[in-house]
Tab-separated table of C-alpha atoms in Angstrom:
chain	number	residue	atom	x	y	z
A	1	MET	CA	23.026	-109.144	45.072
A	2	LYS	CA	20.789	-111.205	47.325
A	3	THR	CA	21.311	-113.058	50.599
A	4	VAL	CA	19.121	-116.007	51.612
A	5	LYS	CA	19.235	-117.860	54.911
A	6	PHE	CA	17.354	-121.058	55.747
A	7	THR	CA	17.667	-124.048	58.049
A	8	ILE	CA	17.828	-127.718	57.136
A	9	SER	CA	16.712	-129.798	60.093
A	10	ASP	CA	16.313	-133.498	60.949
A	11	VAL	CA	18.936	-134.496	58.357
A	12	GLU	CA	22.600	-135.291	58.873
A	13	PRO	CA	24.601	-132.666	56.939
A	14	VAL	CA	26.976	-135.345	55.615
A	15	ALA	CA	24.028	-137.023	53.830
A	16	ILE	CA	23.524	-133.805	51.847
A	17	PHE	CA	26.985	-132.332	51.475
A	18	GLY	CA	28.885	-135.614	51.169
A	19	LEU	CA	32.028	-136.903	52.815
A	20	ASN	CA	34.457	-134.039	53.408
A	21	ASP	CA	31.839	-131.719	51.864
A	22	GLN	CA	32.597	-133.013	48.351
A	23	ASN	CA	29.028	-132.311	47.178
A	24	LEU	CA	29.205	-128.780	48.538
A	25	ARG	CA	32.492	-128.197	46.712
A	26	ARG	CA	30.962	-129.431	43.470
A	27	ILE	CA	28.073	-126.964	43.888
A	28	GLU	CA	30.486	-124.114	44.607
A	29	GLU	CA	32.407	-124.995	41.415
A	30	ARG	CA	29.218	-124.646	39.354
A	31	PHE	CA	28.175	-121.278	40.786
A	32	SER	CA	29.821	-117.977	41.694
A	33	SER	CA	27.663	-117.384	44.786
A	34	ARG	CA	29.076	-117.724	48.286
A	35	ILE	CA	27.659	-120.624	50.313
A	36	VAL	CA	28.204	-120.862	54.064
A	37	VAL	CA	26.991	-123.862	56.056
A	38	ARG	CA	27.085	-123.924	59.850
A	39	GLY	CA	25.351	-126.951	61.286
A	40	GLY	CA	21.924	-126.935	59.727
A	41	GLU	CA	21.929	-123.217	58.853
A	42	VAL	CA	22.681	-122.306	55.249
A	43	THR	CA	23.527	-118.818	53.968
A	44	ILE	CA	23.744	-118.088	50.228
A	45	LYS	CA	24.899	-114.755	48.846
A	46	GLY	CA	25.001	-113.916	45.144
A	47	GLU	CA	22.947	-112.968	42.112
A	48	GLU	CA	19.222	-113.425	42.749
A	49	GLU	CA	18.578	-116.041	40.033
A	50	GLU	CA	21.612	-118.092	40.994
A	51	VAL	CA	20.826	-117.925	44.721
A	52	GLU	CA	17.359	-119.306	44.055
A	53	LYS	CA	18.769	-122.212	42.017
A	54	ILE	CA	21.169	-123.112	44.821
A	55	ARG	CA	18.398	-122.901	47.399
A	56	LEU	CA	16.183	-125.251	45.362
A	57	LEU	CA	19.124	-127.579	44.794
A	58	LEU	CA	19.967	-127.865	48.492
A	59	LEU	CA	16.316	-128.347	49.451
A	60	ASP	CA	16.050	-131.078	46.810
A	61	LEU	CA	19.111	-132.849	48.215
A	62	ALA	CA	17.771	-132.411	51.746
A	63	ASP	CA	14.488	-133.991	50.628
A	64	GLN	CA	16.377	-137.002	49.283
A	65	ALA	CA	18.518	-137.271	52.419
A	66	GLY	CA	15.379	-137.066	54.564
A	67	ARG	CA	14.136	-140.219	52.834
A	68	GLY	CA	17.247	-142.139	53.798
A	69	HIS	CA	19.299	-141.508	50.662
A	70	PHE	CA	22.985	-140.583	50.968
A	71	CYS	CA	23.468	-137.969	48.248
A	72	THR	CA	26.327	-138.354	45.790
A	73	GLN	CA	27.926	-136.035	43.258
A	74	ASP	CA	25.749	-137.675	40.625
A	75	ASP	CA	22.665	-136.689	42.644
A	76	VAL	CA	23.916	-133.103	42.570
A	77	ARG	CA	24.161	-133.346	38.774
A	78	TYR	CA	20.670	-134.862	38.412
A	79	SER	CA	19.146	-132.243	40.692
A	80	LEU	CA	20.779	-129.432	38.733
A	81	GLU	CA	19.338	-130.839	35.506
A	82	ARG	CA	15.849	-130.959	37.018
A	83	ILE	CA	16.070	-127.424	38.338
A	84	LYS	CA	17.177	-126.167	34.911
A	85	LYS	CA	13.979	-127.688	33.524
A	86	GLY	CA	11.870	-126.123	36.258
A	87	GLY	CA	11.092	-129.403	38.036
A	88	GLY	CA	11.304	-130.480	41.616
A	89	SER	CA	12.490	-133.728	43.079
A	90	PRO	CA	11.480	-136.814	41.085
A	91	LEU	CA	11.739	-139.132	44.040
A	92	GLU	CA	8.630	-140.973	45.171
A	93	PRO	CA	7.841	-141.264	48.908
A	94	GLN	CA	8.855	-144.935	48.655
A	95	PRO	CA	11.240	-146.680	46.247
A	96	LEU	CA	9.693	-148.392	43.247
A	97	LEU	CA	10.849	-151.667	44.744
A	98	VAL	CA	13.702	-153.082	46.792
A	99	SER	CA	16.413	-154.884	44.870
A	100	SER	CA	18.371	-157.911	46.019
A	101	ASN	CA	21.191	-155.680	47.258
A	102	LEU	CA	18.656	-153.801	49.419
A	103	GLU	CA	18.968	-150.505	47.525
A	104	GLY	CA	15.754	-148.731	46.650
A	105	ILE	CA	15.112	-148.431	42.924
A	106	ARG	CA	13.685	-145.027	42.129
A	107	PRO	CA	13.574	-142.457	39.316
A	108	ARG	CA	16.576	-140.180	39.194
A	109	THR	CA	15.389	-137.648	36.590
A	110	LEU	CA	12.156	-135.963	35.520
A	111	GLY	CA	12.139	-138.064	32.375
A	112	GLN	CA	12.429	-141.256	34.387
A	113	ARG	CA	9.621	-140.161	36.675
A	114	GLY	CA	7.399	-139.571	33.647
A	115	TYR	CA	8.379	-142.986	32.323
A	116	ILE	CA	7.375	-144.744	35.557
A	117	GLU	CA	4.108	-142.818	35.683
A	118	ALA	CA	3.388	-143.819	32.078
A	119	MET	CA	3.977	-147.506	32.878
A	120	ALA	CA	1.633	-147.256	35.862
A	121	LYS	CA	-1.190	-145.703	33.820
A	122	ASN	CA	-0.972	-147.376	30.400
A	123	ASP	CA	-1.125	-150.974	29.198
A	124	ILE	CA	1.394	-150.357	26.411
A	125	VAL	CA	4.336	-147.971	26.755
A	126	PHE	CA	7.092	-147.217	24.263
A	127	SER	CA	10.297	-145.843	25.789
A	128	ILE	CA	12.680	-144.307	23.254
A	129	GLY	CA	16.014	-142.773	24.144
A	130	PRO	CA	19.795	-143.110	24.257
A	131	ALA	CA	21.847	-145.628	26.204
A	132	GLY	CA	22.054	-145.171	29.950
A	133	THR	CA	18.642	-143.581	30.491
A	134	GLY	CA	17.230	-146.585	32.384
A	135	LYS	CA	14.768	-147.692	29.694
A	136	THR	CA	15.265	-151.423	30.243
A	137	TYR	CA	16.218	-151.292	33.916
A	138	LEU	CA	13.127	-149.378	35.024
A	139	ALA	CA	10.873	-151.532	32.832
A	140	VAL	CA	12.238	-154.682	34.488
A	141	ALA	CA	11.846	-153.010	37.892
A	142	MET	CA	8.196	-152.235	37.143
A	143	ALA	CA	7.672	-155.806	35.941
A	144	VAL	CA	9.157	-157.266	39.141
A	145	SER	CA	7.097	-154.834	41.226
A	146	SER	CA	3.911	-155.857	39.359
A	147	LEU	CA	4.725	-159.521	39.928
A	148	LYS	CA	5.307	-158.974	43.654
A	149	GLU	CA	2.006	-157.108	43.930
A	150	ARG	CA	0.292	-159.950	42.011
A	151	LEU	CA	-0.923	-157.629	39.294
A	152	VAL	CA	0.508	-160.131	36.812
A	153	LYS	CA	1.346	-163.825	37.053
A	154	ARG	CA	4.476	-163.859	34.951
A	155	ILE	CA	7.174	-161.766	33.319
A	156	VAL	CA	8.243	-162.268	29.714
A	157	LEU	CA	11.423	-160.498	28.596
A	158	VAL	CA	12.105	-160.451	24.864
A	159	ARG	CA	14.922	-159.277	22.597
A	160	PRO	CA	15.490	-159.579	18.852
A	161	ALA	CA	18.615	-161.627	18.092
A	162	VAL	CA	19.959	-159.315	15.423
A	163	GLU	CA	23.344	-160.127	13.924
A	164	ALA	CA	25.132	-156.827	14.568
A	165	GLY	CA	28.119	-157.387	12.326
A	166	GLU	CA	28.410	-161.035	13.297
A	167	SER	CA	26.876	-164.249	12.020
A	168	LEU	CA	25.133	-166.463	14.567
A	169	GLY	CA	26.082	-169.463	12.477
A	170	PHE	CA	29.748	-168.982	13.292
A	171	LEU	CA	29.204	-168.738	17.046
A	172	PRO	CA	29.836	-171.901	19.088
A	173	GLY	CA	27.115	-173.934	20.811
A	174	ASP	CA	23.447	-174.711	20.241
A	175	PHE	CA	20.779	-172.084	19.470
A	176	LYS	CA	20.220	-171.179	23.149
A	177	GLU	CA	23.937	-170.670	23.696
A	178	LYS	CA	24.092	-168.509	20.575
A	179	VAL	CA	21.242	-166.172	21.555
A	180	ASP	CA	21.980	-165.953	25.295
A	181	PRO	CA	24.568	-163.170	24.816
A	182	TYR	CA	21.849	-161.029	23.222
A	183	LEU	CA	19.637	-161.575	26.276
A	184	ARG	CA	22.352	-161.010	28.896
A	185	PRO	CA	21.347	-157.396	29.754
A	186	LEU	CA	17.912	-158.705	30.786
A	187	TYR	CA	19.497	-161.325	33.039
A	188	ASP	CA	21.746	-158.639	34.538
A	189	ALA	CA	18.785	-156.408	35.412
A	190	LEU	CA	16.914	-159.284	37.042
A	191	TYR	CA	19.925	-160.378	39.080
A	192	ASP	CA	20.122	-156.840	40.446
A	193	MET	CA	16.513	-157.005	41.662
A	194	LEU	CA	15.973	-160.567	42.822
A	195	PRO	CA	18.025	-162.948	44.965
A	196	SER	CA	19.838	-165.270	42.556
A	197	GLN	CA	18.209	-168.422	43.964
A	198	LYS	CA	14.705	-166.954	43.617
A	199	MET	CA	15.465	-165.774	40.105
A	200	ARG	CA	16.708	-169.200	39.003
A	201	LYS	CA	13.629	-170.863	40.515
A	202	SER	CA	11.322	-168.335	38.797
A	203	ILE	CA	12.951	-169.070	35.441
A	204	GLU	CA	12.748	-172.832	36.000
A	205	ASN	CA	9.018	-172.763	36.810
A	206	GLY	CA	8.180	-170.327	33.999
A	207	VAL	CA	7.222	-167.341	36.147
A	208	ILE	CA	10.030	-165.444	34.426
A	209	GLU	CA	10.807	-166.163	30.783
A	210	ILE	CA	13.650	-164.633	28.787
A	211	ALA	CA	13.507	-165.404	25.092
A	212	PRO	CA	14.393	-164.159	21.612
A	213	LEU	CA	11.627	-162.388	19.724
A	214	ALA	CA	11.193	-165.285	17.280
A	215	TYR	CA	9.795	-167.391	20.148
A	216	MET	CA	6.780	-165.071	20.495
A	217	ARG	CA	5.101	-166.019	17.233
A	218	GLY	CA	1.692	-167.682	17.666
A	219	ARG	CA	1.497	-167.107	21.422
A	220	ASN	CA	-1.239	-165.542	23.567
A	221	LEU	CA	0.233	-163.994	26.722
A	222	LYS	CA	-2.346	-163.670	29.488
A	223	ARG	CA	-1.836	-161.684	32.698
A	224	ALA	CA	1.790	-161.097	31.846
A	225	PHE	CA	4.177	-158.160	31.977
A	226	VAL	CA	5.982	-158.310	28.643
A	227	ILE	CA	9.070	-156.277	27.749
A	228	LEU	CA	10.507	-155.986	24.248
A	229	ASP	CA	14.034	-154.632	24.552
A	230	GLU	CA	16.239	-153.284	21.730
A	231	ALA	CA	13.073	-152.761	19.687
A	232	GLN	CA	14.889	-150.555	17.190
A	233	ASN	CA	16.160	-153.826	15.691
A	234	THR	CA	12.704	-155.146	14.825
A	235	THR	CA	10.950	-154.838	11.486
A	236	ILE	CA	7.429	-153.443	11.422
A	237	ALA	CA	6.114	-156.978	10.817
A	238	GLN	CA	7.919	-158.220	13.926
A	239	MET	CA	6.610	-155.264	15.919
A	240	LYS	CA	3.041	-156.052	14.870
A	241	MET	CA	3.553	-159.717	15.727
A	242	PHE	CA	4.826	-158.824	19.201
A	243	LEU	CA	2.103	-156.305	20.038
A	244	THR	CA	-0.663	-158.700	18.994
A	245	ARG	CA	0.589	-161.360	21.446
A	246	LEU	CA	-0.952	-159.497	24.389
A	247	GLY	CA	-3.803	-161.306	26.081
A	248	PRO	CA	-6.254	-160.215	28.821
A	249	HIS	CA	-4.784	-158.300	31.785
A	250	SER	CA	-1.356	-158.074	30.165
A	251	ARG	CA	0.918	-155.063	29.860
A	252	ALA	CA	3.808	-154.360	27.519
A	253	VAL	CA	6.799	-152.033	27.539
A	254	ILE	CA	8.819	-151.595	24.366
A	255	THR	CA	12.247	-149.987	24.674
A	256	GLY	CA	14.837	-148.912	22.147
A	257	ASP	CA	17.338	-146.394	20.850
A	258	ILE	CA	16.678	-145.308	17.275
A	259	THR	CA	20.258	-144.014	16.958
A	260	GLN	CA	21.622	-147.557	17.305
A	261	ILE	CA	19.824	-149.587	14.645
A	262	ASP	CA	21.631	-152.743	13.462
A	263	LEU	CA	19.214	-153.584	10.638
A	264	SER	CA	20.616	-153.524	7.102
A	265	ASN	CA	17.993	-150.871	6.279
A	266	PRO	CA	17.665	-148.604	9.341
A	267	SER	CA	14.630	-146.783	7.921
A	268	SER	CA	12.677	-150.069	8.111
A	269	SER	CA	12.958	-150.183	11.904
A	270	GLY	CA	9.634	-151.085	13.488
A	271	LEU	CA	10.327	-148.700	16.358
A	272	ILE	CA	10.561	-145.774	13.949
A	273	LEU	CA	7.477	-146.657	11.903
A	274	ILE	CA	5.265	-147.602	14.856
A	275	GLN	CA	5.381	-144.042	16.222
A	276	SER	CA	3.211	-142.712	13.416
A	277	ILE	CA	1.012	-145.820	13.245
A	278	LEU	CA	-0.021	-145.875	16.913
A	279	LYS	CA	0.375	-142.221	17.917
A	280	ASP	CA	-3.393	-141.662	18.325
A	281	VAL	CA	-4.347	-144.966	19.969
A	282	GLU	CA	-5.742	-144.467	23.470
A	283	GLY	CA	-4.004	-146.532	26.141
A	284	ILE	CA	-0.653	-146.452	24.340
A	285	LYS	CA	1.964	-143.969	25.538
A	286	PHE	CA	5.230	-142.915	23.910
A	287	VAL	CA	7.917	-141.690	26.331
A	288	TYR	CA	11.012	-139.954	24.992
A	289	LEU	CA	14.122	-139.857	27.181
A	290	THR	CA	17.122	-137.646	26.374
A	291	GLU	CA	20.779	-137.302	27.311
A	292	SER	CA	19.713	-135.367	30.425
A	293	ASP	CA	18.137	-138.616	31.692
A	294	VAL	CA	21.395	-140.564	31.451
A	295	VAL	CA	22.262	-141.997	34.865
A	296	ARG	CA	25.547	-143.688	34.056
A	297	HIS	CA	28.995	-142.136	34.310
A	298	ARG	CA	28.816	-138.356	33.859
A	299	LEU	CA	30.890	-138.634	30.663
A	300	VAL	CA	28.179	-140.736	29.002
A	301	GLN	CA	26.035	-137.591	28.715
A	302	GLU	CA	28.917	-135.739	27.108
A	303	ILE	CA	29.614	-138.626	24.717
A	304	ILE	CA	25.971	-138.695	23.573
A	305	LYS	CA	25.981	-134.917	23.058
A	306	ALA	CA	29.212	-135.153	21.061
A	307	PHE	CA	27.806	-137.869	18.796
A	308	ASP	CA	24.572	-135.916	18.307
A	309	HIS	CA	26.622	-132.890	17.273
A	310	TYR	CA	28.697	-135.043	14.914
A	311	GLU	CA	25.597	-136.544	13.283
A	312	THR	CA	23.867	-133.186	12.783
A	313	SER	CA	26.999	-131.526	11.405
A	314	LYS	CA	27.521	-134.080	8.617
């Protein structure tokens, strides 16, 4: 048995332990050690390995609270995942950017931190992983940040309009109205980061463009931040077409989930084949996110694990 005492100062305890100590109760449910908190003094008594994990967890939460973040039960979960992997806090000293609702956008997991670092250092980044890991959201955040810092002059957001069990021909409206539902997640991410009036104006004047992949053919995109979302639904020919659109001073992020391919022949997915084609090209980075990087409802992680188990047990 081991007893550790330490003091957390300059941080409101409620920002760490939550309202009515709900975060502290969640931690106590996960461990058998005894945790006593009096003001800023913390005492942990239990098995040595477990005591150290709790100490790192509380210091991680205190670090987040010290940067103005009010810790939630999800933050407790993310911190525990990082500590299991031997990592510290993934938070940057400043948020990646400030969204329209004034909340700082920042990495929540080690995988997300690696993803942001990859986008900052490489002109082309592939982000592959399950739903809910922030692949698209963080890419759009980096694009908006790059635009604000004048590193690029425009943002181009692209998605393949793949008929996932439906025929576009039977949908009402003109072509734009038919493909807009496929592009809606990109609109949603932008609306979360920019005031709606500024976003509409940026789309009207061409600073931000949201378009189906077919619209990219024959173009030369200069000084642009280009995102190809849902890339698992591209063919290798479409992937090549997209990647060769990049002009001088442009950057591209390609995101997708290879477990959710809607093509009639999943093995022909451009996102699968491109990994072996470009794996040794300098300046191109492949980032792989996992269920531990999921930042949606806690059950999403469990759902992904259950489906993975189902697929492997067939």
